[in-house]
Short mmCIF file of C-alpha atoms and ligand atoms in Angstrom, two decimals:
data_model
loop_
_atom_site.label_atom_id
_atom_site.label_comp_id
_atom_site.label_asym_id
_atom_site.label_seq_id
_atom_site.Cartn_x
_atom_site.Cartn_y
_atom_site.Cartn_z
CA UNK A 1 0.00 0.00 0.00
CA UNK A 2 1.62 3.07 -1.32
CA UNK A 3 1.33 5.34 2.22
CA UNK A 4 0.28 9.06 0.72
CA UNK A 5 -0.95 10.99 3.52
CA UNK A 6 -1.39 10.93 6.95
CA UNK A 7 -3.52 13.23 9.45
CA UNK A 8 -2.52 12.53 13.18
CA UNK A 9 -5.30 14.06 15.77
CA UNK A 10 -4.60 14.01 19.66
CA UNK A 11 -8.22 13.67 20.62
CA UNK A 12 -9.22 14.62 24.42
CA UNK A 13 -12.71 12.73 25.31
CA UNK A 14 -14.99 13.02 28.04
CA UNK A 15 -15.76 9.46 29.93
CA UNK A 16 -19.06 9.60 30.85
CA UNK A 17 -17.75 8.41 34.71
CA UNK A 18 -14.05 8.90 35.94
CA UNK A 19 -12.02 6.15 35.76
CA UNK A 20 -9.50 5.74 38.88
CA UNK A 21 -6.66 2.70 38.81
CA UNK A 22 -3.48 2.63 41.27
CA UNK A 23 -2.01 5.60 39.68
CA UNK A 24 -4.51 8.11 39.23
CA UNK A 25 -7.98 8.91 38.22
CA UNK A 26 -8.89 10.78 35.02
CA UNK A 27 -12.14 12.44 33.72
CA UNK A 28 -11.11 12.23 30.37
CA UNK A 29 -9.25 10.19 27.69
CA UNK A 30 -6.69 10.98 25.32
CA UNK A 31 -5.79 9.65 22.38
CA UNK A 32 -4.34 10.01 18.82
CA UNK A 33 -5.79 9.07 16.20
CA UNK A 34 -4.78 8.81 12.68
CA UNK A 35 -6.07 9.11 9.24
CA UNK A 36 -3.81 7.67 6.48
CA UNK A 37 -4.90 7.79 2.49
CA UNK A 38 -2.96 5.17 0.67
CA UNK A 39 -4.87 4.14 -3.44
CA UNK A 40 -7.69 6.38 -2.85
CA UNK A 41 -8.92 4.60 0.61
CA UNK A 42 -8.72 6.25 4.14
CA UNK A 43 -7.86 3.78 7.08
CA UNK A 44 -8.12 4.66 10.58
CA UNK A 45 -5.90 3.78 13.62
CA UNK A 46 -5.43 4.65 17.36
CA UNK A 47 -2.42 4.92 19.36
CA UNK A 48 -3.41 4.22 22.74
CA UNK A 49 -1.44 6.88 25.07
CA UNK A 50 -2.81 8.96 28.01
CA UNK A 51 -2.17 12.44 28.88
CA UNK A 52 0.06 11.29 31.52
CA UNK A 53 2.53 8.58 31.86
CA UNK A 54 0.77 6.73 34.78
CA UNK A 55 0.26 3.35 32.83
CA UNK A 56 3.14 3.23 30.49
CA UNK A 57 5.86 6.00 29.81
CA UNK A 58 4.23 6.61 26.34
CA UNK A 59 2.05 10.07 26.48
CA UNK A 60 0.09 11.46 24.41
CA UNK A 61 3.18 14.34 23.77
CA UNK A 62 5.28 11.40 23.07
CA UNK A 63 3.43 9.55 20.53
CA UNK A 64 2.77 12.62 18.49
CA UNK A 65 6.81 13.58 18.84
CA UNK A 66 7.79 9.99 17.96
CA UNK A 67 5.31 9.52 14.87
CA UNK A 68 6.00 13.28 13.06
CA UNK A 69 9.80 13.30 13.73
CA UNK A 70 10.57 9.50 13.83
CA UNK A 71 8.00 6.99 12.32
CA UNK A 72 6.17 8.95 9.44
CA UNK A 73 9.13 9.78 7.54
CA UNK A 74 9.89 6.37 7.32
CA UNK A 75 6.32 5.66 5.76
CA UNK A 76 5.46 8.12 4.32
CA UNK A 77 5.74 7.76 0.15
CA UNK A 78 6.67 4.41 0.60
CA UNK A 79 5.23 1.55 -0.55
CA UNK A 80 4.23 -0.83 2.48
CA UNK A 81 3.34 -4.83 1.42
CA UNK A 82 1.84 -5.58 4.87
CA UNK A 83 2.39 -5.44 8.78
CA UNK A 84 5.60 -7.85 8.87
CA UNK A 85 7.24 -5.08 6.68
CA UNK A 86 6.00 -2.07 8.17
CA UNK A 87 7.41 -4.02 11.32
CA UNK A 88 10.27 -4.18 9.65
CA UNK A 89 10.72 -0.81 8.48
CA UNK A 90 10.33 1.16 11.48
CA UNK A 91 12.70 -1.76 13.49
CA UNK A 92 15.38 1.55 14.34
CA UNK A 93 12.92 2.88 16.64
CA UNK A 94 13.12 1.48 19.95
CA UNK A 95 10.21 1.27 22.19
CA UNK A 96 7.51 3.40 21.73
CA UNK A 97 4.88 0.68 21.02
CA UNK A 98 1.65 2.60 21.24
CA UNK A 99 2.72 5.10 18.44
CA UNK A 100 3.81 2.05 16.47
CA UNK A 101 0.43 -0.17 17.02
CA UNK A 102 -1.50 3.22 15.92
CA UNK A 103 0.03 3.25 12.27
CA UNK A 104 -0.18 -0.55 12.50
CA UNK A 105 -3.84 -0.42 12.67
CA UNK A 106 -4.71 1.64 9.82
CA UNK A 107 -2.26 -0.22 7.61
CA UNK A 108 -4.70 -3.11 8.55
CA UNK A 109 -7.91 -1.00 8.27
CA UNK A 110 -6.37 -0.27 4.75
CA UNK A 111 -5.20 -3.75 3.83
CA UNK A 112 -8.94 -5.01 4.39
CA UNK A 113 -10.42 -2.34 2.62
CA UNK A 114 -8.39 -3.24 -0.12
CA UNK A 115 -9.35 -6.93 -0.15
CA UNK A 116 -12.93 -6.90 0.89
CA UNK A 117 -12.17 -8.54 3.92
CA UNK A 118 -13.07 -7.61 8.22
CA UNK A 119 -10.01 -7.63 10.15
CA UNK A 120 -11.39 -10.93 11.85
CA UNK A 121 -11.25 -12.10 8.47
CA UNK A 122 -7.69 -11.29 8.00
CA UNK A 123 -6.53 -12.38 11.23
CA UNK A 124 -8.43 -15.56 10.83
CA UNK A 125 -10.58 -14.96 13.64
CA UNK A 126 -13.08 -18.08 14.04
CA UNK A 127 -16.02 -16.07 15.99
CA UNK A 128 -18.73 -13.67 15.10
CA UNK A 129 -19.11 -12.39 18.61
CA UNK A 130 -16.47 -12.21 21.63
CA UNK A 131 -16.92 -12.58 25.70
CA UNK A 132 -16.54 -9.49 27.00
CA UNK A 133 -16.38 -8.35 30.88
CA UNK A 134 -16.08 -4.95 32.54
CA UNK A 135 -13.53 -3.41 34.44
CA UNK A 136 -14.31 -1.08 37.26
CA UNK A 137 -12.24 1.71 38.73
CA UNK A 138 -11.44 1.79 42.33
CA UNK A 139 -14.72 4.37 44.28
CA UNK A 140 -15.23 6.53 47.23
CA UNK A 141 -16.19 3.97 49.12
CA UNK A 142 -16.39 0.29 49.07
CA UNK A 143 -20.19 0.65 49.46
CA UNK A 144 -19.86 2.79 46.16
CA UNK A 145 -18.02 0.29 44.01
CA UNK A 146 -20.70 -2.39 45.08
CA UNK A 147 -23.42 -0.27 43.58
CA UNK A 148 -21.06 -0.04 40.54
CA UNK A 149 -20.80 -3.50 40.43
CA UNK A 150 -24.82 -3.80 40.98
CA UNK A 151 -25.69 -1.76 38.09
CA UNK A 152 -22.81 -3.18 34.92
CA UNK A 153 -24.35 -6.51 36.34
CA UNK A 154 -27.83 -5.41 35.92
CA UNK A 155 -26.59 -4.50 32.55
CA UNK A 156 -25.80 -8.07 31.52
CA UNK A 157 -21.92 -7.66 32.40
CA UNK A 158 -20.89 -11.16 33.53
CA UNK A 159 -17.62 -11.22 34.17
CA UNK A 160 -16.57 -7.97 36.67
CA UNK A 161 -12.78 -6.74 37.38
CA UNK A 162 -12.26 -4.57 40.01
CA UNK A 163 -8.92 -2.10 39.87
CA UNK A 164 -7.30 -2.21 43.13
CA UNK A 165 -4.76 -0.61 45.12
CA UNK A 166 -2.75 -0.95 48.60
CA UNK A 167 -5.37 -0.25 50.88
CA UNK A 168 -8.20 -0.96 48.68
CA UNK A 169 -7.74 -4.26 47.96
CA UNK A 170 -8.54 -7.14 50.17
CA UNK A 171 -11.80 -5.24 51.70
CA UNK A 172 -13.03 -4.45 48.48
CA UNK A 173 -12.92 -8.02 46.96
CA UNK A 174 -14.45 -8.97 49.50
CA UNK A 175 -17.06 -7.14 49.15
CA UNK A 176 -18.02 -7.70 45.34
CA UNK A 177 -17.36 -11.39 46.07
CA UNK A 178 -19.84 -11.60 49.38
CA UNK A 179 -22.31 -9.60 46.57
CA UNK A 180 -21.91 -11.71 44.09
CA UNK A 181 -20.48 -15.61 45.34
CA UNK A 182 -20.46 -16.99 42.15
CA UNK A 183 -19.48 -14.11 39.49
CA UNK A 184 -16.46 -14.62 37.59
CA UNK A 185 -14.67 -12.06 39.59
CA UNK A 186 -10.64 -10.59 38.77
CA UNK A 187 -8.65 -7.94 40.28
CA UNK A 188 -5.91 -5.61 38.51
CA UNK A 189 -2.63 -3.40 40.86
CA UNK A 190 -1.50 -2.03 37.90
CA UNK A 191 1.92 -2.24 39.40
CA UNK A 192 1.17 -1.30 42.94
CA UNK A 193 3.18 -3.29 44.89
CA UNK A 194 6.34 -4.38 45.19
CA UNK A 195 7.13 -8.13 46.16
CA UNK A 196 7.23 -7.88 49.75
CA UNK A 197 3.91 -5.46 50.09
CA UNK A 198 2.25 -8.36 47.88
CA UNK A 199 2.66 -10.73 51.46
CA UNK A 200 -0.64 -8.49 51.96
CA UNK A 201 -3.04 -9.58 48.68
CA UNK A 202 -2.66 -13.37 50.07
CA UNK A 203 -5.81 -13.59 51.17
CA UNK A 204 -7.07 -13.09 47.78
CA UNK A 205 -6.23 -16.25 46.94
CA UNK A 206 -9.02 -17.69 48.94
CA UNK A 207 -11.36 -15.46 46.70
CA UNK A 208 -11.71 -18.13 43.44
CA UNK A 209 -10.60 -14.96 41.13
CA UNK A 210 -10.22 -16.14 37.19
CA UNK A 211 -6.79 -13.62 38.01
CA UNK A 212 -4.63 -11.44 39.87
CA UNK A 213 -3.28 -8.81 37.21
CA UNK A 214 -0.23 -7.05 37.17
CA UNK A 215 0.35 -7.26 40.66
CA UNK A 216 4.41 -6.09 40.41
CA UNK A 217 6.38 -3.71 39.25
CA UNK A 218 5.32 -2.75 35.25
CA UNK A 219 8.80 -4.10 33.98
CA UNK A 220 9.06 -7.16 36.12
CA UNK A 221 9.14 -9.97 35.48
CA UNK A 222 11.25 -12.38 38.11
CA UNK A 223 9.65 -11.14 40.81
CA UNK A 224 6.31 -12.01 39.64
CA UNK A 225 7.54 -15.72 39.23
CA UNK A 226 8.46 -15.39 42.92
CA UNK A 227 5.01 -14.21 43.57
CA UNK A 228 3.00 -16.99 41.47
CA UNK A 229 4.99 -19.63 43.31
CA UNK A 230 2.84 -18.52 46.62
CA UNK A 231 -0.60 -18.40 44.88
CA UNK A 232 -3.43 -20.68 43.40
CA UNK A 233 -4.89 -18.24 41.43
CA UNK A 234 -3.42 -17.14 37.97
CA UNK A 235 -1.31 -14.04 37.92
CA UNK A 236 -2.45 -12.22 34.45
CA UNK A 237 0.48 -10.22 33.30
CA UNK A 238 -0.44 -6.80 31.50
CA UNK A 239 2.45 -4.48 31.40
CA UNK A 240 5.41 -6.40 31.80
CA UNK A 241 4.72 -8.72 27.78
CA UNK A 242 5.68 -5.78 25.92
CA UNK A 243 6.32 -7.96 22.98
CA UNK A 244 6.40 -11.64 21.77
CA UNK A 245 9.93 -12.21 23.02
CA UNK A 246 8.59 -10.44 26.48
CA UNK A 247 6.00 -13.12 26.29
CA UNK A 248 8.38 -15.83 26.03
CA UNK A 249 10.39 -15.27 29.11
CA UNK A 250 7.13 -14.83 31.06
CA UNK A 251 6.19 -18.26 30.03
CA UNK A 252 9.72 -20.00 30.24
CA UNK A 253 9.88 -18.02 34.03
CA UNK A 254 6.50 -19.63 34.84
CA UNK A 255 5.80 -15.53 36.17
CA UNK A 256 2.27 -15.96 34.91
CA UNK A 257 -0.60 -18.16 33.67
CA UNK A 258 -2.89 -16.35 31.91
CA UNK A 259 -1.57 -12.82 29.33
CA UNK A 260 -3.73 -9.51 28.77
CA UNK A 261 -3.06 -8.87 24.83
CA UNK A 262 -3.06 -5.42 24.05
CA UNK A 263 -2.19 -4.98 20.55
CA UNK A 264 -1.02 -1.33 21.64
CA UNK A 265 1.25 -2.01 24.43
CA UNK A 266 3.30 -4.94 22.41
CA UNK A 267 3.57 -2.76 19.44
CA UNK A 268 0.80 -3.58 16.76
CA UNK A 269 -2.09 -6.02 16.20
CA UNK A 270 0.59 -8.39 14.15
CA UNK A 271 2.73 -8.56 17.95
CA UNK A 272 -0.52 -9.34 19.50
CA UNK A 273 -1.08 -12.10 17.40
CA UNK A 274 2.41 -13.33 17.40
CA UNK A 275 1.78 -12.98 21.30
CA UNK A 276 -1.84 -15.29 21.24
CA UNK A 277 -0.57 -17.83 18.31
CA UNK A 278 2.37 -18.74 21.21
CA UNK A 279 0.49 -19.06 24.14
CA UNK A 280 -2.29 -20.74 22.17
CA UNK A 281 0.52 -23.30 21.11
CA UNK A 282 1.23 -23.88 24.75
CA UNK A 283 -2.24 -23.85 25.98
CA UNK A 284 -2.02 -20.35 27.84
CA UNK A 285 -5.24 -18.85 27.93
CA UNK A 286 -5.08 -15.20 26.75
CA UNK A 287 -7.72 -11.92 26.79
CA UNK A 288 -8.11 -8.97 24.94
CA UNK A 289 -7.34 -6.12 27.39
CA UNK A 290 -8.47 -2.65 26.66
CA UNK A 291 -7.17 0.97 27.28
CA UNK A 292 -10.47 2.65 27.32
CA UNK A 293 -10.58 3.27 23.43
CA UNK A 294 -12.80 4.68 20.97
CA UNK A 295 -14.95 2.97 18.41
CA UNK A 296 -11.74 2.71 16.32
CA UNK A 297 -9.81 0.60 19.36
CA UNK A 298 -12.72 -0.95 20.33
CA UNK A 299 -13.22 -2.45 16.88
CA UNK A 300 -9.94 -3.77 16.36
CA UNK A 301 -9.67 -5.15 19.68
CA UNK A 302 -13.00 -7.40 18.70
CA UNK A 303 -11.20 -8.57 15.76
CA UNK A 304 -8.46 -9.33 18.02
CA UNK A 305 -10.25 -11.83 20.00
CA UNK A 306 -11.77 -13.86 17.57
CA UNK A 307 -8.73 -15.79 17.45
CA UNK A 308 -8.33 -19.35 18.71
CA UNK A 309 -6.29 -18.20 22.03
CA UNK A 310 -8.51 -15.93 23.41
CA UNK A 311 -10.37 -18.16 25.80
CA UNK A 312 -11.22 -15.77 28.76
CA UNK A 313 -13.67 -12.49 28.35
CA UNK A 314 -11.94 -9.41 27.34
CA UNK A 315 -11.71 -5.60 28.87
CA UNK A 316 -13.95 -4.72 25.97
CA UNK A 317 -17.19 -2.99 27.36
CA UNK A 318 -20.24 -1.57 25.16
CA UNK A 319 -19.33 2.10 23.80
CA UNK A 320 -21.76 3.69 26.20
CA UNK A 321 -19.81 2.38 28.98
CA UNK A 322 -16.90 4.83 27.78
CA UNK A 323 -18.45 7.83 26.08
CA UNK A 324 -21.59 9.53 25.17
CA UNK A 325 -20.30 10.77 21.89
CA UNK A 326 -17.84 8.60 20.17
CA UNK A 327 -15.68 9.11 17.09
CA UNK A 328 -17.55 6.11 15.09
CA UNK A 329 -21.05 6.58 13.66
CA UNK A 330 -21.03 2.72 14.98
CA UNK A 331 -21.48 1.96 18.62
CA UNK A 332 -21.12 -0.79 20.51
CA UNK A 333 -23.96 -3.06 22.10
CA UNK A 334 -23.72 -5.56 24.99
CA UNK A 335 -25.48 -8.53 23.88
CA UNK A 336 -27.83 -10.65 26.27
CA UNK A 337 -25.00 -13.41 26.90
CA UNK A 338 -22.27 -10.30 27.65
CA UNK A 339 -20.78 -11.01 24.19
CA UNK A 340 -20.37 -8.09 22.02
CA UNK A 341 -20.60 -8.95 17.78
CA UNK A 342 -17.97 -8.11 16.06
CA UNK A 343 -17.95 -5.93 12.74
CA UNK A 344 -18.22 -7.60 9.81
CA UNK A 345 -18.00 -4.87 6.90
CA UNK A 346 -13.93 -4.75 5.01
CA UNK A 347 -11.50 -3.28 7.47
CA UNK A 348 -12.18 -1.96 11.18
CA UNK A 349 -15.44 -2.24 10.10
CA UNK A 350 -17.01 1.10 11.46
CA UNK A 351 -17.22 4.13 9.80
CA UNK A 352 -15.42 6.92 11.31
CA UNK A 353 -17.13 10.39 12.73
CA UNK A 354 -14.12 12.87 10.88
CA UNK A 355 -16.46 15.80 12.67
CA UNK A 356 -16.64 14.58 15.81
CA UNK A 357 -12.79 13.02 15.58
CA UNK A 358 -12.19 17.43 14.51
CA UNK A 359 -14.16 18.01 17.13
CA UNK A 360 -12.40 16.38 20.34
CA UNK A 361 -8.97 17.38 18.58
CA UNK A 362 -6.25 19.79 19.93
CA UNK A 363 -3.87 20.47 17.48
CA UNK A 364 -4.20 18.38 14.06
CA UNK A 365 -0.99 17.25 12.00
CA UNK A 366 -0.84 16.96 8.41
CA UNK A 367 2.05 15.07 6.16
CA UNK A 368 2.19 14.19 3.15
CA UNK A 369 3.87 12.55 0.41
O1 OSB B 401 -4.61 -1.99 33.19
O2 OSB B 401 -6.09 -2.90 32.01
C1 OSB B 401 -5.57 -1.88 32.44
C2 OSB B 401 -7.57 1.18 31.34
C3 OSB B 401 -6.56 2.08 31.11
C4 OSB B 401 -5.25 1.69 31.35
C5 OSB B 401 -4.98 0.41 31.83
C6 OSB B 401 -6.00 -0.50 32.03
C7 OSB B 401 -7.32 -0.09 31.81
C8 OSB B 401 -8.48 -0.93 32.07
C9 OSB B 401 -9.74 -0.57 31.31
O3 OSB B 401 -8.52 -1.78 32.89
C10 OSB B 401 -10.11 -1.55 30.28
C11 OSB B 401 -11.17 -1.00 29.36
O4 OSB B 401 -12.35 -1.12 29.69
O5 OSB B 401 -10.83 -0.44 28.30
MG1 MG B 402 -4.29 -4.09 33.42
#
């Protein structure tokens, strides 16, 4: 696909209710998004960042600096066969995985376009409609996130995970589990503690959680071996498999039993599947995780989890869950059995709101070749 113009847009968006993990709470989520022409089609991606670097060091500032002065010029006029080359091309950049995974996904979006074919279709996805779950932030009050937990429930969420933090973390599964005995029920530190703290979350492991995610630092991976050794229950790693290789050690250190695939955080949608195709092999059960994305995200993280690997409901939630105005014309629908279908139409799928996508930007980018 001959790459001849790309618009980048860092997008600020308005959750509908704040979202609060282990390092901070936000009101709002920003993105970038970007708009590539390549033949006469327009494919869409998103590069996952945050204003601030809370979950991963990638902003927001960053991804915008790393795609204009490092990435783009290295697409830009150039003709691009498919993701193992683009992959290949931008291989001098180190890091910097979100900004990557954002190009990645429009060079997808494109490549279906171009073939008639859903992203599902391309990845060779074998479902029409994926197991998804819901994951609350950490409330007021423990009385708060009970109601929380009460309503998504009511909703026809059946599989709940609850963010935690030191502090809030034993009382408040305790809580959702005395609520609900029998709901498949997972918790997420986001890095909170370090390996002697995590003596404390023991008593989770009399809880019958699905997982324990990310419990340890957000580049560790030893120590989380150490950890798993004491439990029953699963440790889910999220931040630490920042690639396939990443993945690898994680396995051959036994740190984990169950992955979080986010194709943003290991550096595209091919890494991702790279990432599910090994632990598939192996019988690892995987999940799409999510980073609280727009319609754009949201769709490709569907296509995502049709594959074979991904056994265990992912963090994608119905779009009104997220925002009241979206960038997609599409939105998102919980279905009765908490599965959400995925798109079926050549590409991501959805068709893309360019005024509402102008609308939530702050500060467009335009290059071209
Ligand atoms: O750790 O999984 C995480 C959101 C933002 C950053 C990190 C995480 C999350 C979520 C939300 O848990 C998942 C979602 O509903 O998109
Ligand atoms: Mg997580």
């Amino acid at each position: 696909m001959k790459i001849d113009k790309v618009t980048l847009f860092p997008v600020k968006m308005p959750l509908v209710a704040h979202f609060e993990t282990s390092f901070g709470r936000i009101y709002d989520r920003e993105c970038v998004l970007l708009r590539v022409e390549s033949e006469g089609l327009v494919g869409w991606g998103e590069c996952v960042a945050d204003a601030d670097p809370g979950y991963s060091y990638e902003t927001t500032g960053t991804v915008m600096h790393i795609l204009k002065d490092f990435l783009l010029p290295l697409v830009v006029g150039r003709n691009i066969t498919d993701a193992a080359d683009y992959q290949n091309r931008i291989s001098s950049i180190r890091g910097h995985h979100f900004a990557k995974a954002g190009f990645e996904m429009a060079l997808w979006d494109l490549m279906g376009q171009r073939e008639g074919k859903s992203l599902s279709q391309l990845f060779g996805g074998i479902r029409d409609k994926v197991e998804v779950g819901v994951s609350i932030g950490i409330q007021d009050s423990t009385a708060e996130l009970v109601k929380r937990v009460d309503e998504f429930t009511a909703l026809g969420y059946k599989r709940i995970k609850i963010k935690i933090k030191p502090g809030r973390d034993i009382s408040e599964a305790e809580a959702v589990r005395k609520a609900y005995p029998n709901i498949k029920l997972q918790v997420d530190a986001n890095s909170a503690y370090t390996l002697d703290m995590a003596k404390s979350l023991l008593p989770l492991d009399e809880m019958n959680l699905l997982l324990i995610e990310q419990p340890l630092f957000d580049d560790d991976i030893w120590d989380h071996r150490l950890f798993q050794k004491q439990l029953k229950t699963a440790i889910c790693l999220d931040e630490s498999v920042i690639s396939p290789r990443h993945a690898r050690y994680a396995i051959e250190m036994e740190a984990c039993k169950v992955i979080n695939i986010k194709p943003g955080r290991v550096g595209g949608l091919s890494q991702g599947i790279e990432i599910a195709q090994m632990c598939h092999k192996i019988g690892m059960p995987v999940w799409c995780g999510g980073s609280l994305e727009t319609g754009i995200g949201r769709a490709t993280n569907l296509a995502i989890a049709t594959l074979p690997g991904f056994t265990m409901p992912g963090d994608i939630s119905a779009s009104d869950r997220y925002y009241k105005q979206d960038v997609t014309h599409d939105r998102f629908t919980l279905n009765a059995d908490s599965t959400i279908t995925v798109p079926t139409a050549p590409g991501i799928g959805v068709t893309v709101d360019e005024a509402a996508v102008k609308e939530f930007s702050f500060g467009e980018y335009q290059t071209s070749a």
